[in-house]
Amino acid sequence: MRSIAAVLAAVFCLAAVGSARAQVSGDVVRIGVINDMSGLYSDLGGEGSVEAARLAIEDFGPTVLGKKIELVSADHQNKPDVASGIVRRWIDENGVDMIADGGNSATALAIQGITRDKKRIFVISGPGSSDLTGKQCSPYGFHFTYSTYAEASAVTKAMLKQGADTWFFLTADYAFGHALERDASSFITVAGSKVVGSVRHPLGASDLSSFLLQAQNSKAKVIALANAGGDTVNSLKQAAEFGIGKSANQSIVALLMLITDVHSLGLQAAQGIIYATSFSWTQNEATRAFGHRFMARRHGQAPTMIQAGVYSGVMHYLKAVQAAGTDDADAVAVAMRKLPVNDFMTQNAGIREDGQVMRSMYLVQAKSPSESRGPWDYETVIATISPDEAWRPLAEGGCPLVQQKAR
């Protein structure tokens, strides 16, 4: 009887495995990484995000539910229409199950709409607009790495403590820049300080001198850069040429900065700049181990928080597919919200109804050249920001999913 019971148990187990395998569409799980691979944001995500996804697949797999995991990638050139065309083709013709990264906020908002309609998981890492978990949230969209709200909160609060009571914004003229200025302005006004003006520049503008001079002439105590990547680096380099931000009466801050931006500036120019991040590769043993693995694949370049976030998102997605026993987006989305996010950069982070990953953020300061102990040793963590403080309160985002639940 025991022998018969054992045989029956084995049969049932095999049947369960067979059932799970049958739930994988197209007999393969396909992941698509899309971002800017040739423009001003290519260092932040780019091919590095593809490599991070590849590392996650290698660490998890190379299979899930007994099926092969495939990775595809594309450059959307920072154009929402190009991104939309690629993602539609991936889903309709190539059977892609999950989209990762997204690049910038304008392209991400377009992708979010498509993945919502087509019922595909979207793991967002590069795009920062807090609207992605606000009025444009999706049951299939997950904001993994940072947001304009979290960045603005950390940096503005640090400056407000130093008495920064007048602000002027130099803002990239598209969805991300608008959201970053909006979110930062809310913290400034709530604190009783004042936004005296703003100016918007085109994405990827090479000459920012006229915009910077307007900011300087505003006499604001803080000139806040609501841009990213190459735009931030160019803003800081050109500001230095004009001596902007060097006086005791006026400083310049970057509301979003990544380690690749520090590298582009050089520590001599970047030293002392304070910014917020969800990942610093030298922070602990686990982050250093990932950093060295990544650098070995990427010609010595350290991972950004965006690239680390892609790894985190792809790994969590695969764990959710495994737990759900299917790659069906509805079942996987439920599993992603149920499972805690755990990896080298994340410890037991939950995912809210609006898709926000509730991870800690870190306030870091760029080191001086004498403080650096080796290549890409650029950051010192000066404060840890708890998830409850870092992320926008759930009730304030305007996410329809949350409103529906409240009803």
Tab-separated table of C-alpha atoms in Angstrom:
chain	number	residue	atom	x	y	z
A	1	MET	CA	0.000	0.000	0.000
A	2	ARG	CA	2.831	2.376	0.824
A	3	SER	CA	4.366	1.650	-2.567
A	4	ILE	CA	1.077	2.355	-4.344
A	5	ALA	CA	0.659	5.597	-2.363
A	6	ALA	CA	4.163	6.700	-3.316
A	7	VAL	CA	3.482	5.999	-6.990
A	8	LEU	CA	0.194	7.915	-6.863
A	9	ALA	CA	1.906	10.836	-5.142
A	10	ALA	CA	4.547	10.923	-7.847
A	11	VAL	CA	1.872	10.822	-10.552
A	12	PHE	CA	0.022	13.708	-8.952
A	13	CYS	CA	3.258	15.708	-8.676
A	14	LEU	CA	4.064	15.122	-12.326
A	15	ALA	CA	0.526	16.094	-13.284
A	16	ALA	CA	0.862	19.317	-11.310
A	17	VAL	CA	4.164	20.116	-12.996
A	18	GLY	CA	2.682	19.332	-16.391
A	19	SER	CA	-0.270	21.599	-15.661
A	20	ALA	CA	2.060	24.432	-14.640
A	21	ARG	CA	4.135	23.971	-17.763
A	22	ALA	CA	1.014	24.060	-19.903
A	23	GLN	CA	0.295	27.528	-18.502
A	24	VAL	CA	3.357	29.094	-20.133
A	25	SER	CA	2.218	30.871	-23.282
A	26	GLY	CA	4.140	29.957	-26.414
A	27	ASP	CA	6.196	27.446	-24.436
A	28	VAL	CA	8.677	30.191	-23.515
A	29	VAL	CA	8.846	33.176	-21.159
A	30	ARG	CA	10.020	36.235	-23.099
A	31	ILE	CA	11.340	39.387	-21.470
A	32	GLY	CA	11.936	42.577	-23.428
A	33	VAL	CA	14.238	45.364	-22.239
A	34	ILE	CA	13.528	48.693	-23.918
A	35	ASN	CA	15.242	52.021	-23.254
A	36	ASP	CA	17.612	54.619	-24.696
A	37	MET	CA	20.670	52.742	-25.959
A	38	SER	CA	22.255	55.445	-28.064
A	39	GLY	CA	21.363	58.852	-26.611
A	40	LEU	CA	21.794	60.994	-23.518
A	41	TYR	CA	20.343	58.353	-21.158
A	42	SER	CA	22.262	55.362	-22.520
A	43	ASP	CA	24.779	55.340	-19.654
A	44	LEU	CA	21.985	55.311	-17.047
A	45	GLY	CA	20.230	52.248	-18.469
A	46	GLY	CA	21.049	51.345	-22.045
A	47	GLU	CA	22.921	48.128	-22.745
A	48	GLY	CA	23.736	47.965	-19.036
A	49	SER	CA	20.075	47.308	-18.286
A	50	VAL	CA	20.121	44.456	-20.806
A	51	GLU	CA	23.160	42.995	-19.062
A	52	ALA	CA	21.474	43.347	-15.675
A	53	ALA	CA	18.427	41.463	-16.983
A	54	ARG	CA	20.707	38.784	-18.400
A	55	LEU	CA	22.407	38.372	-15.003
A	56	ALA	CA	19.015	37.997	-13.302
A	57	ILE	CA	17.948	35.329	-15.789
A	58	GLU	CA	21.223	33.462	-15.307
A	59	ASP	CA	20.881	33.610	-11.519
A	60	PHE	CA	17.265	32.453	-11.567
A	61	GLY	CA	17.249	30.000	-14.409
A	62	PRO	CA	17.897	29.538	-17.147
A	63	THR	CA	14.348	28.145	-17.087
A	64	VAL	CA	11.116	28.830	-15.202
A	65	LEU	CA	8.360	26.225	-14.837
A	66	GLY	CA	10.519	24.025	-17.023
A	67	LYS	CA	10.412	26.499	-19.911
A	68	LYS	CA	13.166	28.540	-21.506
A	69	ILE	CA	13.557	32.225	-20.631
A	70	GLU	CA	14.368	34.440	-23.619
A	71	LEU	CA	15.605	38.029	-23.599
A	72	VAL	CA	15.091	40.605	-26.344
A	73	SER	CA	16.033	44.281	-26.352
A	74	ALA	CA	15.471	47.469	-28.328
A	75	ASP	CA	16.430	51.146	-28.477
A	76	HIS	CA	13.406	53.476	-28.523
A	77	GLN	CA	15.595	56.571	-29.095
A	78	ASN	CA	13.624	58.424	-26.393
A	79	LYS	CA	10.614	58.620	-28.740
A	80	PRO	CA	7.191	57.520	-27.395
A	81	ASP	CA	5.909	56.601	-30.871
A	82	VAL	CA	8.933	54.396	-31.533
A	83	ALA	CA	8.575	52.772	-28.110
A	84	SER	CA	4.865	52.129	-28.728
A	85	GLY	CA	5.533	50.494	-32.091
A	86	ILE	CA	8.228	48.216	-30.704
A	87	VAL	CA	6.182	47.120	-27.691
A	88	ARG	CA	3.057	46.429	-29.762
A	89	ARG	CA	5.081	44.314	-32.180
A	90	TRP	CA	6.793	42.476	-29.337
A	91	ILE	CA	3.463	41.563	-27.780
A	92	ASP	CA	1.392	40.888	-30.913
A	93	GLU	CA	3.998	39.158	-33.066
A	94	ASN	CA	6.739	37.905	-30.745
A	95	GLY	CA	4.801	36.856	-27.648
A	96	VAL	CA	6.794	38.984	-25.196
A	97	ASP	CA	5.398	38.467	-21.681
A	98	MET	CA	7.124	41.225	-19.710
A	99	ILE	CA	8.621	44.620	-20.542
A	100	ALA	CA	11.492	45.931	-18.402
A	101	ASP	CA	13.131	49.338	-17.821
A	102	GLY	CA	11.239	51.758	-20.112
A	103	GLY	CA	13.899	54.467	-20.480
A	104	ASN	CA	12.266	57.832	-19.857
A	105	SER	CA	8.913	58.898	-18.447
A	106	ALA	CA	7.314	59.926	-21.740
A	107	THR	CA	8.069	56.552	-23.331
A	108	ALA	CA	7.060	54.759	-20.123
A	109	LEU	CA	3.641	56.400	-20.020
A	110	ALA	CA	3.075	55.221	-23.592
A	111	ILE	CA	4.257	51.695	-22.728
A	112	GLN	CA	2.116	51.676	-19.583
A	113	GLY	CA	-0.999	52.274	-21.678
A	114	ILE	CA	-0.165	49.447	-24.073
A	115	THR	CA	0.765	46.914	-21.389
A	116	ARG	CA	-2.420	47.801	-19.503
A	117	ASP	CA	-4.560	47.146	-22.579
A	118	LYS	CA	-2.627	44.066	-23.686
A	119	LYS	CA	-2.295	42.635	-20.163
A	120	ARG	CA	1.479	42.398	-19.950
A	121	ILE	CA	3.719	43.023	-16.961
A	122	PHE	CA	5.748	46.253	-17.069
A	123	VAL	CA	8.698	46.501	-14.659
A	124	ILE	CA	9.653	50.187	-14.593
A	125	SER	CA	13.200	51.162	-13.639
A	126	GLY	CA	14.531	54.101	-15.665
A	127	PRO	CA	11.397	56.252	-15.855
A	128	GLY	CA	10.752	58.348	-12.755
A	129	SER	CA	7.407	60.134	-13.127
A	130	SER	CA	5.295	59.555	-10.037
A	131	ASP	CA	2.254	59.556	-12.356
A	132	LEU	CA	3.186	55.944	-13.194
A	133	THR	CA	1.831	54.957	-9.783
A	134	GLY	CA	-0.603	57.886	-9.667
A	135	LYS	CA	-3.268	58.805	-12.180
A	136	GLN	CA	-1.611	56.625	-14.868
A	137	CYS	CA	-1.160	53.528	-12.679
A	138	SER	CA	-1.842	50.045	-14.026
A	139	PRO	CA	-2.584	46.655	-12.454
A	140	TYR	CA	0.341	45.369	-14.536
A	141	GLY	CA	2.794	48.225	-13.890
A	142	PHE	CA	5.432	48.071	-11.149
A	143	HIS	CA	7.656	51.046	-10.253
A	144	PHE	CA	10.803	49.331	-9.021
A	145	THR	CA	13.657	51.773	-8.533
A	146	TYR	CA	12.903	55.432	-7.823
A	147	SER	CA	10.321	58.138	-8.499
A	148	THR	CA	10.241	61.889	-8.912
A	149	TYR	CA	8.442	62.069	-5.564
A	150	ALA	CA	11.152	60.096	-3.722
A	151	GLU	CA	14.011	62.035	-5.334
A	152	ALA	CA	12.373	65.408	-4.763
A	153	SER	CA	11.496	64.572	-1.174
A	154	ALA	CA	15.031	63.559	-0.196
A	155	VAL	CA	16.919	66.394	-1.860
A	156	THR	CA	14.554	69.303	-1.150
A	157	LYS	CA	14.176	68.361	2.515
A	158	ALA	CA	17.956	68.221	2.903
A	159	MET	CA	18.303	71.687	1.369
A	160	LEU	CA	15.369	73.145	3.307
A	161	LYS	CA	17.093	72.155	6.535
A	162	GLN	CA	19.992	74.357	5.424
A	163	GLY	CA	17.697	77.387	5.075
A	164	ALA	CA	16.984	77.269	1.332
A	165	ASP	CA	13.859	79.422	1.191
A	166	THR	CA	13.840	80.567	-2.466
A	167	TRP	CA	14.086	78.239	-5.475
A	168	PHE	CA	14.352	78.440	-9.257
A	169	PHE	CA	13.912	75.390	-11.511
A	170	LEU	CA	15.814	74.477	-14.662
A	171	THR	CA	13.562	71.759	-16.044
A	172	ALA	CA	13.718	69.268	-18.914
A	173	ASP	CA	10.635	69.954	-21.016
A	174	TYR	CA	8.910	66.565	-20.998
A	175	ALA	CA	6.969	64.316	-18.617
A	176	PHE	CA	9.844	63.481	-16.259
A	177	GLY	CA	11.048	67.056	-15.817
A	178	HIS	CA	7.525	68.356	-15.303
A	179	ALA	CA	6.817	65.710	-12.659
A	180	LEU	CA	10.111	66.322	-10.849
A	181	GLU	CA	9.509	70.084	-10.695
A	182	ARG	CA	5.917	69.555	-9.557
A	183	ASP	CA	6.846	67.096	-6.810
A	184	ALA	CA	9.754	69.212	-5.546
A	185	SER	CA	7.634	72.380	-5.578
A	186	SER	CA	5.057	70.734	-3.345
A	187	PHE	CA	7.664	70.098	-0.626
A	188	ILE	CA	9.040	73.617	-0.953
A	189	THR	CA	5.703	75.370	-0.584
A	190	VAL	CA	4.512	73.121	2.257
A	191	ALA	CA	7.689	74.093	4.145
A	192	GLY	CA	6.824	77.780	3.732
A	193	SER	CA	9.552	78.444	1.165
A	194	LYS	CA	8.996	79.943	-2.280
A	195	VAL	CA	9.491	78.967	-5.917
A	196	VAL	CA	10.429	82.254	-7.609
A	197	GLY	CA	10.426	80.908	-11.153
A	198	SER	CA	11.356	78.209	-13.627
A	199	VAL	CA	12.544	77.748	-17.175
A	200	ARG	CA	12.216	74.680	-19.410
A	201	HIS	CA	14.840	73.425	-21.817
A	202	PRO	CA	14.541	70.909	-24.679
A	203	LEU	CA	15.621	67.324	-24.053
A	204	GLY	CA	19.264	66.914	-25.012
A	205	ALA	CA	19.969	70.633	-25.475
A	206	SER	CA	23.707	71.213	-25.952
A	207	ASP	CA	23.713	74.910	-25.008
A	208	LEU	CA	22.035	75.655	-21.681
A	209	SER	CA	23.760	78.981	-21.037
A	210	SER	CA	20.717	81.215	-21.549
A	211	PHE	CA	18.611	79.051	-19.236
A	212	LEU	CA	21.316	79.039	-16.574
A	213	LEU	CA	21.736	82.811	-16.738
A	214	GLN	CA	17.986	83.231	-16.230
A	215	ALA	CA	18.269	81.032	-13.173
A	216	GLN	CA	21.237	83.003	-11.869
A	217	ASN	CA	19.468	86.324	-12.390
A	218	SER	CA	16.474	85.107	-10.379
A	219	LYS	CA	18.612	85.552	-7.232
A	220	ALA	CA	17.063	82.368	-5.829
A	221	LYS	CA	19.127	80.713	-3.129
A	222	VAL	CA	18.799	77.359	-4.904
A	223	ILE	CA	18.862	76.570	-8.606
A	224	ALA	CA	17.281	73.116	-8.861
A	225	LEU	CA	18.012	70.933	-11.891
A	226	ALA	CA	14.893	68.967	-12.789
A	227	ASN	CA	16.594	66.971	-15.531
A	228	ALA	CA	18.718	63.837	-15.853
A	229	GLY	CA	21.688	62.137	-17.474
A	230	GLY	CA	23.496	64.158	-20.113
A	231	ASP	CA	21.273	67.173	-19.444
A	232	THR	CA	22.282	67.219	-15.770
A	233	VAL	CA	25.965	66.810	-16.583
A	234	ASN	CA	25.845	69.596	-19.187
A	235	SER	CA	23.951	71.858	-16.769
A	236	LEU	CA	26.548	71.402	-14.052
A	237	LYS	CA	29.520	71.792	-16.407
A	238	GLN	CA	28.164	74.942	-17.992
A	239	ALA	CA	27.100	76.353	-14.607
A	240	ALA	CA	30.688	75.919	-13.422
A	241	GLU	CA	31.965	77.842	-16.471
A	242	PHE	CA	29.785	80.807	-15.468
A	243	GLY	CA	30.596	80.452	-11.786
A	244	ILE	CA	26.939	79.732	-11.037
A	245	GLY	CA	26.323	78.083	-7.697
A	246	LYS	CA	29.725	79.024	-6.316
A	247	SER	CA	28.660	82.050	-4.281
A	248	ALA	CA	27.511	81.909	-0.668
A	249	ASN	CA	24.135	83.304	-1.719
A	250	GLN	CA	23.277	80.780	-4.424
A	251	SER	CA	23.771	77.038	-4.826
A	252	ILE	CA	22.889	74.559	-7.545
A	253	VAL	CA	21.455	71.098	-6.825
A	254	ALA	CA	20.599	68.110	-8.986
A	255	LEU	CA	17.240	66.597	-8.076
A	256	LEU	CA	18.253	63.402	-9.871
A	257	MET	CA	21.837	62.248	-10.209
A	258	LEU	CA	23.411	58.854	-10.822
A	259	ILE	CA	26.900	57.489	-10.370
A	260	THR	CA	27.524	57.700	-14.128
A	261	ASP	CA	26.851	61.440	-13.938
A	262	VAL	CA	29.467	61.757	-11.184
A	263	HIS	CA	31.878	59.823	-13.392
A	264	SER	CA	31.221	62.150	-16.329
A	265	LEU	CA	31.829	65.219	-14.176
A	266	GLY	CA	34.840	63.796	-12.346
A	267	LEU	CA	35.204	63.899	-8.574
A	268	GLN	CA	37.055	67.185	-8.659
A	269	ALA	CA	33.936	68.881	-10.032
A	270	ALA	CA	31.302	66.638	-8.423
A	271	GLN	CA	32.691	66.426	-4.871
A	272	GLY	CA	30.233	67.409	-2.184
A	273	ILE	CA	27.099	67.122	-4.351
A	274	ILE	CA	24.268	65.516	-2.388
A	275	TYR	CA	21.680	63.398	-4.195
A	276	ALA	CA	19.300	60.484	-3.562
A	277	THR	CA	19.498	56.920	-4.820
A	278	SER	CA	17.990	53.515	-4.133
A	279	PHE	CA	21.301	51.738	-4.713
A	280	SER	CA	24.979	52.422	-4.099
A	281	TRP	CA	27.233	49.625	-5.290
A	282	THR	CA	29.842	50.052	-2.518
A	283	GLN	CA	27.251	50.015	0.258
A	284	ASN	CA	27.742	46.464	1.570
A	285	GLU	CA	29.144	43.054	0.691
A	286	ALA	CA	26.137	42.019	-1.433
A	287	THR	CA	26.054	45.238	-3.468
A	288	ARG	CA	29.802	45.095	-3.994
A	289	ALA	CA	29.576	41.506	-5.235
A	290	PHE	CA	26.948	42.503	-7.796
A	291	GLY	CA	28.930	45.586	-8.719
A	292	HIS	CA	32.069	43.592	-9.486
A	293	ARG	CA	30.104	41.024	-11.530
A	294	PHE	CA	28.471	43.805	-13.504
A	295	MET	CA	31.730	45.668	-14.090
A	296	ALA	CA	33.346	42.493	-15.402
A	297	ARG	CA	30.623	42.384	-18.066
A	298	ARG	CA	30.488	46.124	-18.766
A	299	HIS	CA	34.121	47.104	-19.387
A	300	GLY	CA	34.659	48.286	-15.834
A	301	GLN	CA	31.598	50.569	-15.566
A	302	ALA	CA	29.749	50.416	-12.245
A	303	PRO	CA	26.000	49.715	-12.208
A	304	THR	CA	23.547	52.573	-11.788
A	305	MET	CA	20.462	52.275	-9.600
A	306	ILE	CA	18.430	51.915	-12.811
A	307	GLN	CA	20.438	48.902	-13.964
A	308	ALA	CA	20.338	47.360	-10.487
A	309	GLY	CA	16.584	47.956	-10.462
A	310	VAL	CA	16.202	46.059	-13.741
A	311	TYR	CA	17.929	43.062	-12.156
A	312	SER	CA	15.654	43.344	-9.126
A	313	GLY	CA	12.510	43.617	-11.243
A	314	VAL	CA	13.352	40.756	-13.608
A	315	MET	CA	14.283	38.474	-10.713
A	316	HIS	CA	11.067	39.297	-8.843
A	317	TYR	CA	8.996	38.733	-11.976
A	318	LEU	CA	10.500	35.273	-12.505
A	319	LYS	CA	9.903	34.371	-8.865
A	320	ALA	CA	6.278	35.437	-9.306
A	321	VAL	CA	5.866	33.322	-12.457
A	322	GLN	CA	7.252	30.367	-10.539
A	323	ALA	CA	4.923	30.993	-7.594
A	324	ALA	CA	1.863	31.534	-9.793
A	325	GLY	CA	2.573	28.450	-11.900
A	326	THR	CA	1.861	30.452	-15.049
A	327	ASP	CA	2.981	33.474	-17.045
A	328	ASP	CA	-0.600	34.770	-17.213
A	329	ALA	CA	-0.257	38.471	-16.380
A	330	ASP	CA	-3.204	38.649	-13.994
A	331	ALA	CA	-1.928	35.747	-11.891
A	332	VAL	CA	1.664	37.001	-12.013
A	333	ALA	CA	0.641	40.516	-10.972
A	334	VAL	CA	-1.108	39.091	-7.903
A	335	ALA	CA	1.960	37.016	-7.051
A	336	MET	CA	4.294	39.987	-7.489
A	337	ARG	CA	2.281	41.968	-4.939
A	338	LYS	CA	2.147	39.043	-2.520
A	339	LEU	CA	5.840	38.134	-2.602
A	340	PRO	CA	8.368	40.340	-0.769
A	341	VAL	CA	11.145	41.713	-2.983
A	342	ASN	CA	14.478	40.273	-1.874
A	343	ASP	CA	17.822	40.602	-3.633
A	344	PHE	CA	21.233	42.253	-3.214
A	345	MET	CA	19.714	45.764	-3.152
A	346	THR	CA	16.393	45.006	-1.485
A	347	GLN	CA	15.355	43.502	1.833
A	348	ASN	CA	11.741	42.354	2.250
A	349	ALA	CA	10.197	45.228	0.320
A	350	GLY	CA	6.470	45.048	-0.262
A	351	ILE	CA	4.632	46.201	-3.390
A	352	ARG	CA	1.561	48.401	-2.919
A	353	GLU	CA	-1.722	48.318	-4.815
A	354	ASP	CA	-0.508	51.172	-7.033
A	355	GLY	CA	2.570	49.173	-8.096
A	356	GLN	CA	5.125	51.059	-6.005
A	357	VAL	CA	7.968	48.940	-4.607
A	358	MET	CA	8.421	50.116	-1.015
A	359	ARG	CA	12.205	50.051	-0.781
A	360	SER	CA	14.503	52.274	1.255
A	361	MET	CA	16.166	55.280	-0.371
A	362	TYR	CA	19.589	56.692	0.485
A	363	LEU	CA	20.939	60.216	0.633
A	364	VAL	CA	24.502	60.104	-0.686
A	365	GLN	CA	27.300	62.591	-1.167
A	366	ALA	CA	29.902	62.542	-3.916
A	367	LYS	CA	33.358	61.928	-2.468
A	368	SER	CA	36.365	64.145	-2.881
A	369	PRO	CA	39.233	62.732	-4.970
A	370	SER	CA	41.228	62.043	-1.796
A	371	GLU	CA	38.357	60.053	-0.250
A	372	SER	CA	37.968	57.694	-3.209
A	373	ARG	CA	39.668	54.337	-2.702
A	374	GLY	CA	39.494	53.042	-6.245
A	375	PRO	CA	37.679	53.080	-9.599
A	376	TRP	CA	34.019	54.127	-9.281
A	377	ASP	CA	34.314	54.582	-5.499
A	378	TYR	CA	32.387	57.830	-5.684
A	379	GLU	CA	29.610	57.794	-3.082
A	380	THR	CA	29.217	57.999	0.680
A	381	VAL	CA	25.827	57.128	2.157
A	382	ILE	CA	24.977	59.874	4.655
A	383	ALA	CA	21.370	58.949	5.490
A	384	THR	CA	18.878	56.128	5.036
A	385	ILE	CA	15.326	57.156	4.200
A	386	SER	CA	12.661	54.690	5.293
A	387	PRO	CA	10.057	53.519	2.761
A	388	ASP	CA	7.238	55.274	4.609
A	389	GLU	CA	9.109	58.569	4.359
A	390	ALA	CA	10.535	58.086	0.873
A	391	TRP	CA	7.390	57.273	-1.087
A	392	ARG	CA	4.205	59.248	-1.637
A	393	PRO	CA	1.333	58.187	0.654
A	394	LEU	CA	-0.948	55.754	-1.137
A	395	ALA	CA	-4.051	57.894	-0.697
A	396	GLU	CA	-2.416	60.964	-2.289
A	397	GLY	CA	-1.429	59.510	-5.667
A	398	GLY	CA	-4.811	59.404	-7.383
A	399	CYS	CA	-4.307	55.834	-8.631
A	400	PRO	CA	-7.699	54.501	-9.842
A	401	LEU	CA	-6.830	51.036	-8.522
A	402	VAL	CA	-6.661	52.422	-4.990
A	403	GLN	CA	-9.870	54.408	-5.433
A	404	GLN	CA	-11.675	51.314	-6.691
A	405	LYS	CA	-10.486	49.342	-3.690
A	406	ALA	CA	-11.642	52.116	-1.327
A	407	ARG	CA	-15.157	51.932	-2.810
